[in-house]
Amino acid sequence: GPKKAAKAWAQAAPSAPAAPAAVEKRRDPNDAGSKKKYTKAEFIAEYGQKKGEKAWKQAAPAEAPKKEEAPEKRRDPNEPESKKKYTKEEFITEYGKKKGEKVWAEAAPKEAAPVAKAEKPEKRRDPNEPESKKKYTKEEFITEYGKKKGEKVWKQAAPAEEPKKEEKKAKKVEEEGPAKR
């Protein structure tokens, strides 16, 4: 069938020639002024096996010096409007050893807390507004009445304990009367 024919053609097709592997070339250490590079085989052809290998090793590219990791930098918590970051050493230079260490620790990136649903602040009815059903947070009571009186009114507004379900049910039955059958 057509599938067998396609498979046969694919197998019979000449494969694409493999890309030649990149051959490493190095500068000859004995030819200091030259920028020309040679393969290992060319070194051996020029100097013989033993001396060619030695010259090849001498010509090895110098390892690039390892980059030192840049020191960690943090924002100064005492400069909230600034986006500039400083190293630990800069904190110590600025604040002195003891305080510099402390400010460095304060500047540490905050670990991402697990995302949880934010609890809504408790709200209570204002006992001074009995006709209103609006509820307020403790902060709103303090804003309205001041610190001392706001705390006092908050305590007065403490919610009465919720009656248990059975009590609610019994009360409802009393209000509605006996169930009709």
mmCIF file of N, CA and C in Angstrom, residues 15-126:
data_model
loop_
_atom_site.group_PDB
_atom_site.id
_atom_site.type_symbol
_atom_site.label_atom_id
_atom_site.label_comp_id
_atom_site.label_asym_id
_atom_site.label_seq_id
_atom_site.Cartn_x
_atom_site.Cartn_y
_atom_site.Cartn_z
ATOM 1 N N SER A 15 20.732 10.141 3.328
ATOM 2 C CA SER A 15 20.626 11.015 4.496
ATOM 3 C C SER A 15 21.463 12.257 4.257
ATOM 4 N N ALA A 16 21.038 13.337 4.866
ATOM 5 C CA ALA A 16 21.758 14.607 4.719
ATOM 6 C C ALA A 16 23.123 14.453 5.371
ATOM 7 N N PRO A 17 24.151 15.014 4.758
ATOM 8 C CA PRO A 17 25.485 14.884 5.357
ATOM 9 C C PRO A 17 25.497 15.575 6.726
ATOM 10 N N ALA A 18 26.169 14.926 7.659
ATOM 11 C CA ALA A 18 26.253 15.477 9.010
ATOM 12 C C ALA A 18 27.085 16.747 8.972
ATOM 13 N N ALA A 19 26.689 17.711 9.767
ATOM 14 C CA ALA A 19 27.448 18.966 9.835
ATOM 15 C C ALA A 19 28.808 18.662 10.449
ATOM 16 N N PRO A 20 29.869 19.197 9.869
ATOM 17 C CA PRO A 20 31.187 18.911 10.419
ATOM 18 C C PRO A 20 31.291 19.486 11.845
ATOM 19 N N ALA A 21 31.905 18.701 12.723
ATOM 20 C CA ALA A 21 32.072 19.152 14.105
ATOM 21 C C ALA A 21 33.048 20.318 14.100
ATOM 22 N N ALA A 22 32.807 21.272 14.935
ATOM 23 C CA ALA A 22 33.691 22.425 15.019
ATOM 24 C C ALA A 22 35.036 21.954 15.556
ATOM 25 N N VAL A 23 36.078 22.282 14.834
ATOM 26 C CA VAL A 23 37.422 21.871 15.224
ATOM 27 C C VAL A 23 38.053 23.020 15.995
ATOM 28 N N GLU A 24 38.557 22.676 17.177
ATOM 29 C CA GLU A 24 39.176 23.712 18.009
ATOM 30 C C GLU A 24 40.498 24.147 17.386
ATOM 31 N N LYS A 25 40.704 25.458 17.420
ATOM 32 C CA LYS A 25 41.955 26.017 16.929
ATOM 33 C C LYS A 25 42.535 26.909 18.015
ATOM 34 N N ARG A 26 43.873 26.944 18.074
ATOM 35 C CA ARG A 26 44.567 27.748 19.079
ATOM 36 C C ARG A 26 45.731 28.495 18.439
ATOM 37 N N ARG A 27 46.132 29.587 19.081
ATOM 38 C CA ARG A 27 47.290 30.354 18.605
ATOM 39 C C ARG A 27 48.569 29.624 19.014
ATOM 40 N N ASP A 28 49.542 29.689 18.145
ATOM 41 C CA ASP A 28 50.826 29.037 18.419
ATOM 42 C C ASP A 28 51.617 29.898 19.402
ATOM 43 N N PRO A 29 51.945 29.351 20.595
ATOM 44 C CA PRO A 29 52.680 30.142 21.583
ATOM 45 C C PRO A 29 54.097 30.506 21.107
ATOM 46 N N ASN A 30 54.605 29.775 20.124
ATOM 47 C CA ASN A 30 55.944 30.059 19.600
ATOM 48 C C ASN A 30 55.922 31.121 18.506
ATOM 49 N N ASP A 31 54.722 31.568 18.137
ATOM 50 C CA ASP A 31 54.560 32.577 17.092
ATOM 51 C C ASP A 31 53.782 33.740 17.710
ATOM 52 N N ALA A 32 54.407 34.389 18.689
ATOM 53 C CA ALA A 32 53.754 35.386 19.530
ATOM 54 C C ALA A 32 53.048 36.501 18.762
ATOM 55 N N GLY A 33 53.603 37.007 17.701
ATOM 56 C CA GLY A 33 53.022 38.135 16.984
ATOM 57 C C GLY A 33 51.837 37.754 16.113
ATOM 58 N N SER A 34 51.682 36.478 15.821
ATOM 59 C CA SER A 34 50.647 36.038 14.904
ATOM 60 C C SER A 34 49.296 35.850 15.607
ATOM 61 N N LYS A 35 48.227 36.186 14.866
ATOM 62 C CA LYS A 35 46.870 35.979 15.397
ATOM 63 C C LYS A 35 46.257 34.732 14.771
ATOM 64 N N LYS A 36 47.040 34.064 13.895
ATOM 65 C CA LYS A 36 46.548 32.883 13.208
ATOM 66 C C LYS A 36 46.415 31.736 14.197
ATOM 67 N N LYS A 37 45.334 30.938 14.009
ATOM 68 C CA LYS A 37 45.085 29.803 14.886
ATOM 69 C C LYS A 37 45.246 28.508 14.105
ATOM 70 N N TYR A 38 45.663 27.445 14.830
ATOM 71 C CA TYR A 38 45.914 26.159 14.209
ATOM 72 C C TYR A 38 45.174 25.050 14.952
ATOM 73 N N THR A 39 44.899 23.942 14.215
ATOM 74 C CA THR A 39 44.282 22.769 14.846
ATOM 75 C C THR A 39 45.372 21.977 15.539
ATOM 76 N N LYS A 40 44.957 20.998 16.361
ATOM 77 C CA LYS A 40 45.930 20.148 17.059
ATOM 78 C C LYS A 40 46.749 19.367 16.029
ATOM 79 N N ALA A 41 46.095 18.911 14.964
ATOM 80 C CA ALA A 41 46.797 18.150 13.914
ATOM 81 C C ALA A 41 47.873 19.010 13.253
ATOM 82 N N GLU A 42 47.574 20.315 13.067
ATOM 83 C CA GLU A 42 48.563 21.213 12.452
ATOM 84 C C GLU A 42 49.750 21.440 13.389
ATOM 85 N N PHE A 43 49.496 21.494 14.725
ATOM 86 C CA PHE A 43 50.600 21.627 15.684
ATOM 87 C C PHE A 43 51.517 20.404 15.590
ATOM 88 N N ILE A 44 50.911 19.221 15.548
ATOM 89 C CA ILE A 44 51.686 17.981 15.498
ATOM 90 C C ILE A 44 52.445 17.895 14.178
ATOM 91 N N ALA A 45 51.822 18.305 13.073
ATOM 92 C CA ALA A 45 52.488 18.291 11.766
ATOM 93 C C ALA A 45 53.689 19.240 11.782
ATOM 94 N N GLU A 46 53.568 20.364 12.449
ATOM 95 C CA GLU A 46 54.637 21.368 12.492
ATOM 96 C C GLU A 46 55.773 20.951 13.424
ATOM 97 N N TYR A 47 55.439 20.430 14.634
ATOM 98 C CA TYR A 47 56.454 20.190 15.667
ATOM 99 C C TYR A 47 56.739 18.716 15.960
ATOM 100 N N GLY A 48 55.987 17.811 15.354
ATOM 101 C CA GLY A 48 56.158 16.400 15.687
ATOM 102 C C GLY A 48 55.180 16.057 16.822
ATOM 103 N N GLN A 49 55.003 14.757 17.065
ATOM 104 C CA GLN A 49 53.989 14.307 18.021
ATOM 105 C C GLN A 49 54.198 14.894 19.411
ATOM 106 N N LYS A 50 55.390 14.661 20.004
ATOM 107 C CA LYS A 50 55.622 15.045 21.394
ATOM 108 C C LYS A 50 55.622 16.562 21.572
ATOM 109 N N LYS A 51 56.443 17.276 20.776
ATOM 110 C CA LYS A 51 56.515 18.734 20.899
ATOM 111 C C LYS A 51 55.213 19.399 20.464
ATOM 112 N N GLY A 52 54.534 18.811 19.479
ATOM 113 C CA GLY A 52 53.257 19.351 18.997
ATOM 114 C C GLY A 52 52.197 19.308 20.093
ATOM 115 N N GLU A 53 52.146 18.165 20.829
ATOM 116 C CA GLU A 53 51.184 18.042 21.934
ATOM 117 C C GLU A 53 51.507 19.055 23.030
ATOM 118 N N LYS A 54 52.833 19.227 23.306
ATOM 119 C CA LYS A 54 53.258 20.175 24.342
ATOM 120 C C LYS A 54 52.871 21.600 23.938
ATOM 121 N N ALA A 55 53.110 21.967 22.687
ATOM 122 C CA ALA A 55 52.779 23.313 22.192
ATOM 123 C C ALA A 55 51.252 23.509 22.228
ATOM 124 N N TRP A 56 50.496 22.427 21.889
ATOM 125 C CA TRP A 56 49.027 22.493 21.913
ATOM 126 C C TRP A 56 48.545 22.810 23.331
ATOM 127 N N LYS A 57 49.127 22.129 24.331
ATOM 128 C CA LYS A 57 48.737 22.363 25.727
ATOM 129 C C LYS A 57 49.092 23.787 26.160
ATOM 130 N N GLN A 58 50.291 24.248 25.747
ATOM 131 C CA GLN A 58 50.702 25.613 26.101
ATOM 132 C C GLN A 58 49.783 26.648 25.453
ATOM 133 N N ALA A 59 49.255 26.282 24.297
ATOM 134 C CA ALA A 59 48.392 27.205 23.566
ATOM 135 C C ALA A 59 46.956 27.167 24.074
ATOM 136 N N ALA A 60 46.684 26.310 25.050
ATOM 137 C CA ALA A 60 45.314 26.184 25.563
ATOM 138 C C ALA A 60 44.798 27.549 25.964
ATOM 139 N N PRO A 61 43.569 27.829 25.592
ATOM 140 C CA PRO A 61 43.029 29.134 25.944
ATOM 141 C C PRO A 61 42.996 29.279 27.467
ATOM 142 N N ALA A 62 43.442 30.418 27.909
ATOM 143 C CA ALA A 62 43.427 30.677 29.342
ATOM 144 C C ALA A 62 41.981 30.657 29.801
ATOM 145 N N GLU A 63 41.742 29.974 30.901
ATOM 146 C CA GLU A 63 40.370 29.937 31.409
ATOM 147 C C GLU A 63 39.986 31.343 31.814
ATOM 148 N N ALA A 64 38.809 31.695 31.407
ATOM 149 C CA ALA A 64 38.319 33.017 31.778
ATOM 150 C C ALA A 64 38.201 33.045 33.297
ATOM 151 N N PRO A 65 38.658 34.135 33.900
ATOM 152 C CA PRO A 65 38.538 34.201 35.356
ATOM 153 C C PRO A 65 37.069 34.084 35.748
ATOM 154 N N LYS A 66 36.824 33.273 36.755
ATOM 155 C CA LYS A 66 35.443 33.081 37.188
ATOM 156 C C LYS A 66 34.910 34.383 37.749
ATOM 157 N N LYS A 67 33.716 34.691 37.294
ATOM 158 C CA LYS A 67 33.076 35.904 37.795
ATOM 159 C C LYS A 67 32.654 35.665 39.227
ATOM 160 N N GLU A 68 33.035 36.579 40.076
ATOM 161 C CA GLU A 68 32.580 36.481 41.459
ATOM 162 C C GLU A 68 31.133 36.921 41.454
ATOM 163 N N GLU A 69 30.354 36.225 42.253
ATOM 164 C CA GLU A 69 28.955 36.621 42.331
ATOM 165 C C GLU A 69 28.886 38.004 42.944
ATOM 166 N N ALA A 70 28.055 38.811 42.359
ATOM 167 C CA ALA A 70 27.874 40.158 42.890
ATOM 168 C C ALA A 70 27.279 40.029 44.286
ATOM 169 N N PRO A 71 27.751 40.835 45.217
ATOM 170 C CA PRO A 71 27.198 40.747 46.565
ATOM 171 C C PRO A 71 25.716 41.118 46.569
ATOM 172 N N GLU A 72 24.983 40.501 47.466
ATOM 173 C CA GLU A 72 23.551 40.771 47.575
ATOM 174 C C GLU A 72 23.343 42.233 47.957
ATOM 175 N N LYS A 73 22.325 42.819 47.376
ATOM 176 C CA LYS A 73 21.968 44.202 47.694
ATOM 177 C C LYS A 73 20.515 44.232 48.131
ATOM 178 N N ARG A 74 20.232 45.148 49.062
ATOM 179 C CA ARG A 74 18.872 45.296 49.575
ATOM 180 C C ARG A 74 18.527 46.767 49.692
ATOM 181 N N ARG A 75 17.224 47.039 49.659
ATOM 182 C CA ARG A 75 16.753 48.415 49.837
ATOM 183 C C ARG A 75 16.802 48.771 51.315
ATOM 184 N N ASP A 76 17.162 50.015 51.589
ATOM 185 C CA ASP A 76 17.214 50.494 52.969
ATOM 186 C C ASP A 76 15.793 50.774 53.443
ATOM 187 N N PRO A 77 15.332 50.066 54.490
ATOM 188 C CA PRO A 77 13.960 50.293 54.962
ATOM 189 C C PRO A 77 13.753 51.697 55.518
ATOM 190 N N ASN A 78 14.842 52.399 55.812
ATOM 191 C CA ASN A 78 14.743 53.768 56.312
ATOM 192 C C ASN A 78 14.599 54.776 55.175
ATOM 193 N N GLU A 79 14.676 54.283 53.937
ATOM 194 C CA GLU A 79 14.505 55.134 52.757
ATOM 195 C C GLU A 79 13.421 54.516 51.870
ATOM 196 N N PRO A 80 12.165 54.482 52.347
ATOM 197 C CA PRO A 80 11.110 53.783 51.590
ATOM 198 C C PRO A 80 10.860 54.351 50.199
ATOM 199 N N GLU A 81 11.122 55.637 49.990
ATOM 200 C CA GLU A 81 10.865 56.227 48.675
ATOM 201 C C GLU A 81 11.988 55.934 47.686
ATOM 202 N N SER A 82 13.144 55.489 48.178
ATOM 203 C CA SER A 82 14.288 55.220 47.315
ATOM 204 C C SER A 82 14.246 53.797 46.781
ATOM 205 N N LYS A 83 14.662 53.647 45.530
ATOM 206 C CA LYS A 83 14.726 52.312 44.933
ATOM 207 C C LYS A 83 16.169 51.800 44.934
ATOM 208 N N LYS A 84 17.100 52.622 45.440
ATOM 209 C CA LYS A 84 18.520 52.259 45.464
ATOM 210 C C LYS A 84 18.748 51.113 46.438
ATOM 211 N N LYS A 85 19.626 50.179 46.045
ATOM 212 C CA LYS A 85 19.945 49.037 46.888
ATOM 213 C C LYS A 85 21.399 49.135 47.338
ATOM 214 N N TYR A 86 21.671 48.561 48.515
ATOM 215 C CA TYR A 86 22.995 48.636 49.112
ATOM 216 C C TYR A 86 23.467 47.255 49.541
ATOM 217 N N THR A 87 24.808 47.084 49.585
ATOM 218 C CA THR A 87 25.381 45.825 50.072
ATOM 219 C C THR A 87 25.395 45.866 51.597
ATOM 220 N N LYS A 88 25.655 44.718 52.197
ATOM 221 C CA LYS A 88 25.717 44.634 53.657
ATOM 222 C C LYS A 88 26.822 45.560 54.172
ATOM 223 N N GLU A 89 27.941 45.566 53.468
ATOM 224 C CA GLU A 89 29.063 46.417 53.875
ATOM 225 C C GLU A 89 28.668 47.898 53.852
ATOM 226 N N GLU A 90 27.865 48.281 52.856
ATOM 227 C CA GLU A 90 27.420 49.677 52.771
ATOM 228 C C GLU A 90 26.479 50.023 53.929
ATOM 229 N N PHE A 91 25.653 49.054 54.350
ATOM 230 C CA PHE A 91 24.776 49.283 55.512
ATOM 231 C C PHE A 91 25.641 49.509 56.763
ATOM 232 N N ILE A 92 26.675 48.668 56.929
ATOM 233 C CA ILE A 92 27.546 48.767 58.100
ATOM 234 C C ILE A 92 28.326 50.084 58.074
ATOM 235 N N THR A 93 28.781 50.484 56.900
ATOM 236 C CA THR A 93 29.493 51.764 56.779
ATOM 237 C C THR A 93 28.577 52.915 57.154
ATOM 238 N N GLU A 94 27.321 52.834 56.702
ATOM 239 C CA GLU A 94 26.354 53.911 56.946
ATOM 240 C C GLU A 94 25.901 53.969 58.401
ATOM 241 N N TYR A 95 25.600 52.799 58.999
ATOM 242 C CA TYR A 95 24.971 52.773 60.325
ATOM 243 C C TYR A 95 25.878 52.297 61.452
ATOM 244 N N GLY A 96 27.080 51.804 61.114
ATOM 245 C CA GLY A 96 27.930 51.216 62.148
ATOM 246 C C GLY A 96 27.642 49.722 62.210
ATOM 247 N N LYS A 97 28.559 48.984 62.851
ATOM 248 C CA LYS A 97 28.471 47.521 62.857
ATOM 249 C C LYS A 97 27.145 47.000 63.396
ATOM 250 N N LYS A 98 26.793 47.360 64.631
ATOM 251 C CA LYS A 98 25.622 46.785 65.286
ATOM 252 C C LYS A 98 24.315 47.178 64.581
ATOM 253 N N LYS A 99 24.122 48.494 64.381
ATOM 254 C CA LYS A 99 22.884 48.954 63.752
ATOM 255 C C LYS A 99 22.842 48.545 62.277
ATOM 256 N N GLY A 100 23.999 48.544 61.608
ATOM 257 C CA GLY A 100 24.069 48.137 60.208
ATOM 258 C C GLY A 100 23.586 46.711 60.016
ATOM 259 N N GLU A 101 24.019 45.810 60.922
ATOM 260 C CA GLU A 101 23.577 44.410 60.876
ATOM 261 C C GLU A 101 22.063 44.327 61.070
ATOM 262 N N LYS A 102 21.548 45.131 62.014
ATOM 263 C CA LYS A 102 20.115 45.116 62.320
ATOM 264 C C LYS A 102 19.309 45.616 61.116
ATOM 265 N N VAL A 103 19.734 46.726 60.528
ATOM 266 C CA VAL A 103 19.010 47.298 59.384
ATOM 267 C C VAL A 103 19.104 46.349 58.188
ATOM 268 N N TRP A 104 20.271 45.690 58.023
ATOM 269 C CA TRP A 104 20.441 44.710 56.942
ATOM 270 C C TRP A 104 19.403 43.593 57.101
ATOM 271 N N ALA A 105 19.238 43.104 58.330
ATOM 272 C CA ALA A 105 18.270 42.038 58.586
ATOM 273 C C ALA A 105 16.840 42.522 58.301
ATOM 274 N N GLU A 106 16.541 43.764 58.685
ATOM 275 C CA GLU A 106 15.206 44.328 58.426
ATOM 276 C C GLU A 106 14.947 44.465 56.931
ATOM 277 N N ALA A 107 16.015 44.670 56.173
ATOM 278 C CA ALA A 107 15.889 44.887 54.730
ATOM 279 C C ALA A 107 15.754 43.581 53.957
ATOM 280 N N ALA A 108 15.846 42.450 54.654
ATOM 281 C CA ALA A 108 15.762 41.150 53.981
ATOM 282 C C ALA A 108 14.444 41.031 53.235
ATOM 283 N N PRO A 109 14.488 40.430 52.051
ATOM 284 C CA PRO A 109 13.241 40.265 51.300
ATOM 285 C C PRO A 109 12.265 39.423 52.117
ATOM 286 N N LYS A 110 11.044 39.843 52.108
ATOM 287 C CA LYS A 110 10.007 39.136 52.861
ATOM 288 C C LYS A 110 9.676 37.857 52.114
ATOM 289 N N GLU A 111 9.571 36.764 52.863
ATOM 290 C CA GLU A 111 9.183 35.506 52.231
ATOM 291 C C GLU A 111 7.710 35.600 51.893
ATOM 292 N N ALA A 112 7.389 35.078 50.756
ATOM 293 C CA ALA A 112 5.987 35.114 50.334
ATOM 294 C C ALA A 112 5.179 34.220 51.264
ATOM 295 N N ALA A 113 4.250 34.826 51.952
ATOM 296 C CA ALA A 113 3.390 34.065 52.851
ATOM 297 C C ALA A 113 2.374 33.309 52.008
ATOM 298 N N PRO A 114 1.963 32.161 52.487
ATOM 299 C CA PRO A 114 0.947 31.446 51.719
ATOM 300 C C PRO A 114 -0.292 32.320 51.584
ATOM 301 N N VAL A 115 -0.834 32.335 50.391
ATOM 302 C CA VAL A 115 -1.974 33.195 50.143
ATOM 303 C C VAL A 115 -3.203 32.579 50.792
ATOM 304 N N ALA A 116 -3.671 33.252 51.813
ATOM 305 C CA ALA A 116 -4.860 32.797 52.520
ATOM 306 C C ALA A 116 -5.908 33.884 52.395
ATOM 307 N N LYS A 117 -7.145 33.483 52.566
ATOM 308 C CA LYS A 117 -8.201 34.487 52.509
ATOM 309 C C LYS A 117 -8.022 35.420 53.691
ATOM 310 N N ALA A 118 -8.028 36.706 53.404
ATOM 311 C CA ALA A 118 -7.877 37.689 54.474
ATOM 312 C C ALA A 118 -9.135 37.647 55.329
ATOM 313 N N GLU A 119 -8.907 37.552 56.634
ATOM 314 C CA GLU A 119 -10.064 37.546 57.530
ATOM 315 C C GLU A 119 -10.650 38.940 57.561
ATOM 316 N N LYS A 120 -11.950 38.990 57.498
ATOM 317 C CA LYS A 120 -12.614 40.282 57.575
ATOM 318 C C LYS A 120 -12.639 40.695 59.032
ATOM 319 N N PRO A 121 -12.382 41.975 59.306
ATOM 320 C CA PRO A 121 -12.413 42.416 60.697
ATOM 321 C C PRO A 121 -13.828 42.294 61.261
ATOM 322 N N GLU A 122 -13.897 42.008 62.538
ATOM 323 C CA GLU A 122 -15.191 41.876 63.206
ATOM 324 C C GLU A 122 -15.918 43.214 63.175
ATOM 325 N N LYS A 123 -17.219 43.145 62.965
ATOM 326 C CA LYS A 123 -18.050 44.351 62.968
ATOM 327 C C LYS A 123 -19.164 44.175 63.984
ATOM 328 N N ARG A 124 -19.520 45.287 64.626
ATOM 329 C CA ARG A 124 -20.604 45.266 65.618
ATOM 330 C C ARG A 124 -21.512 46.462 65.406
ATOM 331 N N ARG A 125 -22.762 46.336 65.884
ATOM 332 C CA ARG A 125 -23.718 47.452 65.807
ATOM 333 C C ARG A 125 -23.392 48.459 66.892
ATOM 334 N N ASP A 126 -23.562 49.721 66.567
ATOM 335 C CA ASP A 126 -23.319 50.790 67.533
ATOM 336 C C ASP A 126 -24.516 50.847 68.485
#
